[in-house]
Coordinates of N, CA and C in Angstrom, one line a residue:
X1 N 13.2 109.0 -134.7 CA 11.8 109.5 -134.8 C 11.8 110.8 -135.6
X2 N 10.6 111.1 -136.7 CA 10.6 112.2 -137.3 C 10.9 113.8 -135.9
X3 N 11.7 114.2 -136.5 CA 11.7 115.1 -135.7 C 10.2 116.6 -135.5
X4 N 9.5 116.2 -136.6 CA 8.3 117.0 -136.3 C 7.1 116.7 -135.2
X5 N 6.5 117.6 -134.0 CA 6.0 117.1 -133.0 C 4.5 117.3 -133.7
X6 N 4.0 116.2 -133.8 CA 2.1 115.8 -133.8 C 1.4 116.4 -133.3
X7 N 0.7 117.0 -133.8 CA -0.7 117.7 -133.0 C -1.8 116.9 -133.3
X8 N -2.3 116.6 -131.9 CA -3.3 115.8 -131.8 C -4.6 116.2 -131.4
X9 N -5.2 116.7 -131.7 CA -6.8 117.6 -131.2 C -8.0 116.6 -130.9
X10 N -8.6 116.9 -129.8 CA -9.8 116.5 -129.4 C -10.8 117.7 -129.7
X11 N -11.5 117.2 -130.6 CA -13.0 118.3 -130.9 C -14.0 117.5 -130.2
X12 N -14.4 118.0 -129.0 CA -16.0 117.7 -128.3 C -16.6 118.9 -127.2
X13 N -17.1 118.3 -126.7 CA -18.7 119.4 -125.7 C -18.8 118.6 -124.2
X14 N -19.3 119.6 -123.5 CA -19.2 118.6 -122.6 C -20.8 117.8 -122.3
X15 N -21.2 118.1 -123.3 CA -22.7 117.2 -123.2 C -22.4 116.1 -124.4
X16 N -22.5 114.6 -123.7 CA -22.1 113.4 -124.9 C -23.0 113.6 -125.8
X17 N -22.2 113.2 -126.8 CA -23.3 113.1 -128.1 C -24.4 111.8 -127.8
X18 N -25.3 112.2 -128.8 CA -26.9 111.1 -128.5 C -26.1 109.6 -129.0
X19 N -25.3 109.6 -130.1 CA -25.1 107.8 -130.0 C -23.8 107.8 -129.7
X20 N -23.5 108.3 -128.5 CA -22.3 107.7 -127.9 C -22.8 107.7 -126.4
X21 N -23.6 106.8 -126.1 CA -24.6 106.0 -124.9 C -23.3 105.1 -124.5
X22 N -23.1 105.6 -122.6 CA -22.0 104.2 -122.0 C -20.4 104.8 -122.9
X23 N -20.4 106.0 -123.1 CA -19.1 106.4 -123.8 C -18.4 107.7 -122.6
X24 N -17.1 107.5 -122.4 CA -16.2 108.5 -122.0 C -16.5 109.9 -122.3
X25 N -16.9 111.0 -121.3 CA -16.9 112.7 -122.3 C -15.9 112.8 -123.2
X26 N -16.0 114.2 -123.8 CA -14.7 114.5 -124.5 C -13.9 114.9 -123.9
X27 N -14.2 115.4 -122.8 CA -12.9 115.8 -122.1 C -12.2 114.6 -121.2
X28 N -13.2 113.8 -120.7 CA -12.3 112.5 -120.4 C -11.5 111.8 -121.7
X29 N -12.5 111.9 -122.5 CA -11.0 111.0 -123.5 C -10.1 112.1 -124.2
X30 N -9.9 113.0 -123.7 CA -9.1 114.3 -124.0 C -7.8 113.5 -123.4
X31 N -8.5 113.8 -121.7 CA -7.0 113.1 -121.3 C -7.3 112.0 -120.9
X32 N -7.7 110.9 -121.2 CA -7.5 109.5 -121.6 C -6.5 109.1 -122.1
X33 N -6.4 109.9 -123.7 CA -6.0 110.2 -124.8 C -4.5 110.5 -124.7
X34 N -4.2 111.8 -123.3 CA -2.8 111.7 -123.2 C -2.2 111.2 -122.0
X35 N -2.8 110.7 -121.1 CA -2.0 109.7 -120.6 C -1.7 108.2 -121.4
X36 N -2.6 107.4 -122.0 CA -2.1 106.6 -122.4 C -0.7 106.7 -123.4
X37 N -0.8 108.2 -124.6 CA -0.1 108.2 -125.4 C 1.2 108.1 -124.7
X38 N 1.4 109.0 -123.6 CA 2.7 109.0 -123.0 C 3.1 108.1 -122.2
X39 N 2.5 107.1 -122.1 CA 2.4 105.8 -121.2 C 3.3 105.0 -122.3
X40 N 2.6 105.0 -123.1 CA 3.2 104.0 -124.4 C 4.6 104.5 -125.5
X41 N 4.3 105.6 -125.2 CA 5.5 106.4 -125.8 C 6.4 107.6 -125.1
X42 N 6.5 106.8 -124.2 CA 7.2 108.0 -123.1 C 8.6 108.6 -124.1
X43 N 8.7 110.0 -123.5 CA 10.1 110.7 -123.9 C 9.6 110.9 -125.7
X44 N 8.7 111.1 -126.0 CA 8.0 111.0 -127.6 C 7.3 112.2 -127.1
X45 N 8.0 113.4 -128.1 CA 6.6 114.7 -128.0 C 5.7 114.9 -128.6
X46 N 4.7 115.6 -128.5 CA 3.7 115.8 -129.1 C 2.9 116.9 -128.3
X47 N 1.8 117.6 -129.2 CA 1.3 118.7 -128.6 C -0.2 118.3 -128.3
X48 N -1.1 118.0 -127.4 CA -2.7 117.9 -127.6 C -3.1 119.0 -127.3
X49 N -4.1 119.2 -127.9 CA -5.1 120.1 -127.4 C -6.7 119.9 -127.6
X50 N -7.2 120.2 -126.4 CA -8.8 120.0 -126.2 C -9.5 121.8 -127.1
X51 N -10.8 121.3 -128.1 CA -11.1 122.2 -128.4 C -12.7 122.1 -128.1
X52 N -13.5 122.7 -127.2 CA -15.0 122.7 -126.8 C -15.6 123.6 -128.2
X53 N -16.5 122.5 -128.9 CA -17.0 123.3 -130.0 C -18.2 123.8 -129.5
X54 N -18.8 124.4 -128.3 CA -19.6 124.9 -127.8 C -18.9 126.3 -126.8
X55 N -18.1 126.6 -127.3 CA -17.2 127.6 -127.0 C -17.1 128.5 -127.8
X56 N -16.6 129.9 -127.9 CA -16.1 130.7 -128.9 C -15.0 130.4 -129.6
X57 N -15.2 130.3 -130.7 CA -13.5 129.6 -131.3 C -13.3 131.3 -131.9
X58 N -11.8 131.5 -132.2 CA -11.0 132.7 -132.7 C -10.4 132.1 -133.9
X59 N -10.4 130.8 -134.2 CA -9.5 130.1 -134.9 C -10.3 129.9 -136.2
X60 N -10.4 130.0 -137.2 CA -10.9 129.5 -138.4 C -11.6 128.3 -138.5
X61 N -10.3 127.7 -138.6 CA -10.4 126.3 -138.6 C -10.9 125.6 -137.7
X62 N -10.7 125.5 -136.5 CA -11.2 125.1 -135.3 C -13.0 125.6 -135.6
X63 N -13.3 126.3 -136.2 CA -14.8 127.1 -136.3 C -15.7 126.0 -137.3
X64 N -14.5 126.2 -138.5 CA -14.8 125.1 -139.3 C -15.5 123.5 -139.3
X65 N -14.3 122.7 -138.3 CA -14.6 121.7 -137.8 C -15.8 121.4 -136.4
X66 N -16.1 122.5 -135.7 CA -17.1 122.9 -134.7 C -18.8 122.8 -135.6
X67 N -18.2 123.6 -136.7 CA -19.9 123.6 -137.3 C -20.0 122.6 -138.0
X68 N -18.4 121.6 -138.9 CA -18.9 120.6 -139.4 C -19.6 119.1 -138.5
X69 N -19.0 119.9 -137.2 CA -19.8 118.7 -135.9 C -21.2 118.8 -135.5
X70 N -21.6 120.6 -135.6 CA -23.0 120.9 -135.5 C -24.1 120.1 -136.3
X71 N -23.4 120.5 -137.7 CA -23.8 119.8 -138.8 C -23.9 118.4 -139.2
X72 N -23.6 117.7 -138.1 CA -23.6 116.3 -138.0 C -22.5 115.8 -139.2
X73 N -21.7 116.4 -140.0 CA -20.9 115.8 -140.3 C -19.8 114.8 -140.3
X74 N -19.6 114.7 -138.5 CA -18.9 114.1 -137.7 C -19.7 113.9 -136.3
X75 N -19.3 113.1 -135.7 CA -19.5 112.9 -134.2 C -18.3 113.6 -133.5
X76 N -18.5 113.7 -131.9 CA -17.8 114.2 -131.3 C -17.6 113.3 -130.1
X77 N -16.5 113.1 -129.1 CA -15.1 113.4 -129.6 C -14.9 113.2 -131.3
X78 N -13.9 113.9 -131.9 CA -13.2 114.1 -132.7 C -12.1 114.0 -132.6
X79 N -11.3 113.3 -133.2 CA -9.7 113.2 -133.3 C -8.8 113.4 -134.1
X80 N -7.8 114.3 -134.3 CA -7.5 114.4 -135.7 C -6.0 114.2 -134.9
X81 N -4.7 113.9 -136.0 CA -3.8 113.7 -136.1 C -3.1 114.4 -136.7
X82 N -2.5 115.5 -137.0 CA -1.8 116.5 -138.2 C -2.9 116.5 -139.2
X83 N -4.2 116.7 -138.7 CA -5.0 117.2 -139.9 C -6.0 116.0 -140.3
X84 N -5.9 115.1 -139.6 CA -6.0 113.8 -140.4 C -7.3 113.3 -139.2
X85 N -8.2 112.7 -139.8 CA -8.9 112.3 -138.5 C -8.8 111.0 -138.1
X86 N -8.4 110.1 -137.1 CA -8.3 108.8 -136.8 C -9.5 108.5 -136.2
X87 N -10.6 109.4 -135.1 CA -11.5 108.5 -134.9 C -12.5 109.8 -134.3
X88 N -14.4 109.1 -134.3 CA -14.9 110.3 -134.2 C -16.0 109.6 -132.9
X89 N -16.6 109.8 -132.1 CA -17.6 109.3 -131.7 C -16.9 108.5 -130.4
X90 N -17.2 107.0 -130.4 CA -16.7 106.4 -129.4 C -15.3 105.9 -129.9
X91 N -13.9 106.6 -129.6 CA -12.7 106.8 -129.8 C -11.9 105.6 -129.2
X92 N -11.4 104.8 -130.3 CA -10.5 103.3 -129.9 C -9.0 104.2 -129.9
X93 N -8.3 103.4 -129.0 CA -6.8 103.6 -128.9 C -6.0 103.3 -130.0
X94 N -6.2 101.9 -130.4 CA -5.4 101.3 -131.7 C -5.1 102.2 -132.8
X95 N -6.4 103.1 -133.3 CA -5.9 103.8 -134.5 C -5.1 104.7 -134.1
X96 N -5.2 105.7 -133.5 CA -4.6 106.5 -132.6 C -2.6 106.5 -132.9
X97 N -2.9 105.0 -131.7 CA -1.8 104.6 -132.2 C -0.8 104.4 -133.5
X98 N -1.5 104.0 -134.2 CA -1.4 103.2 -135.8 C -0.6 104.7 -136.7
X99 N -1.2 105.8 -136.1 CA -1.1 107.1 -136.9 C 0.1 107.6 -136.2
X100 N 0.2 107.5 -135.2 CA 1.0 107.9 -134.6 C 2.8 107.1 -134.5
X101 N 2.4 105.8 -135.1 CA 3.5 105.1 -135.4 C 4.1 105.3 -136.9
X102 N 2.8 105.6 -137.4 CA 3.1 106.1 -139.2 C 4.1 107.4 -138.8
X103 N 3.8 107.9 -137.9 CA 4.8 109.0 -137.7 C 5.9 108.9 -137.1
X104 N 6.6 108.0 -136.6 CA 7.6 107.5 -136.5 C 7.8 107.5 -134.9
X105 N 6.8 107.7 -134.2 CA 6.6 106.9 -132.8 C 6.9 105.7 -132.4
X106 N 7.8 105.3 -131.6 CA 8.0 103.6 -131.3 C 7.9 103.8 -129.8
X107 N 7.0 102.2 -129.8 CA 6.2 101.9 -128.0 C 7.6 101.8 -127.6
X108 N 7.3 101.8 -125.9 CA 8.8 101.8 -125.1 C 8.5 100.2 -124.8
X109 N 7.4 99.4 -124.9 CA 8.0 97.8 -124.7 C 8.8 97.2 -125.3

């Protein structure tokens, strides 16, 4: 496996967005998000972090991506991958996965 550990971010709020009706909060699929991963890839690291874009961000970039969610440029949850976004709104496992195997993650089945 690449020896570099993935940062995987959840950008959301704790009020669902309007078209994600019958969807997981963000903070549920925060950790949704890392139990499954570790379920499927046990002993595989990686760092997550939940970021509430209705918070004070210190971070630039995290500021960035908060207003480009304000801005409706994205839905929220948000998911990004080393930078990369795999899914935004109502968040499927598969891609997730997919990006995460691009990185040289292998399932434990």
């Amino acid at each position: 496996m690449n020896k570099n550990i993935p940062i995987i971010e959840v950008f959301g709020a704790d009020v669902l967005c309007a078209s994600c009706v019958n969807a997981p909060s963000s903070k549920n699929t925060y950790e949704w998000l890392e139990a499954a991963i570790k379920r499927k890839y046990p002993n595989q690291p990686f760092t997550i972090r939940y970021i509430d874009i209705n918070e004070p961000l210190t971070d630039k970039r995290d500021q960035e991506y908060a207003e480009r969610i304000h801005n409706d440029e994205y839905f929220y949850p948000l998911v990004l991958i080393n930078n990369e976004v795999v899914g935004e709104g109502y968040i499927q496992i598969q891609p997730v996965f997919k990006a995460l195997e691009k990185l040289g993650f292998e399932p434990s089945e």
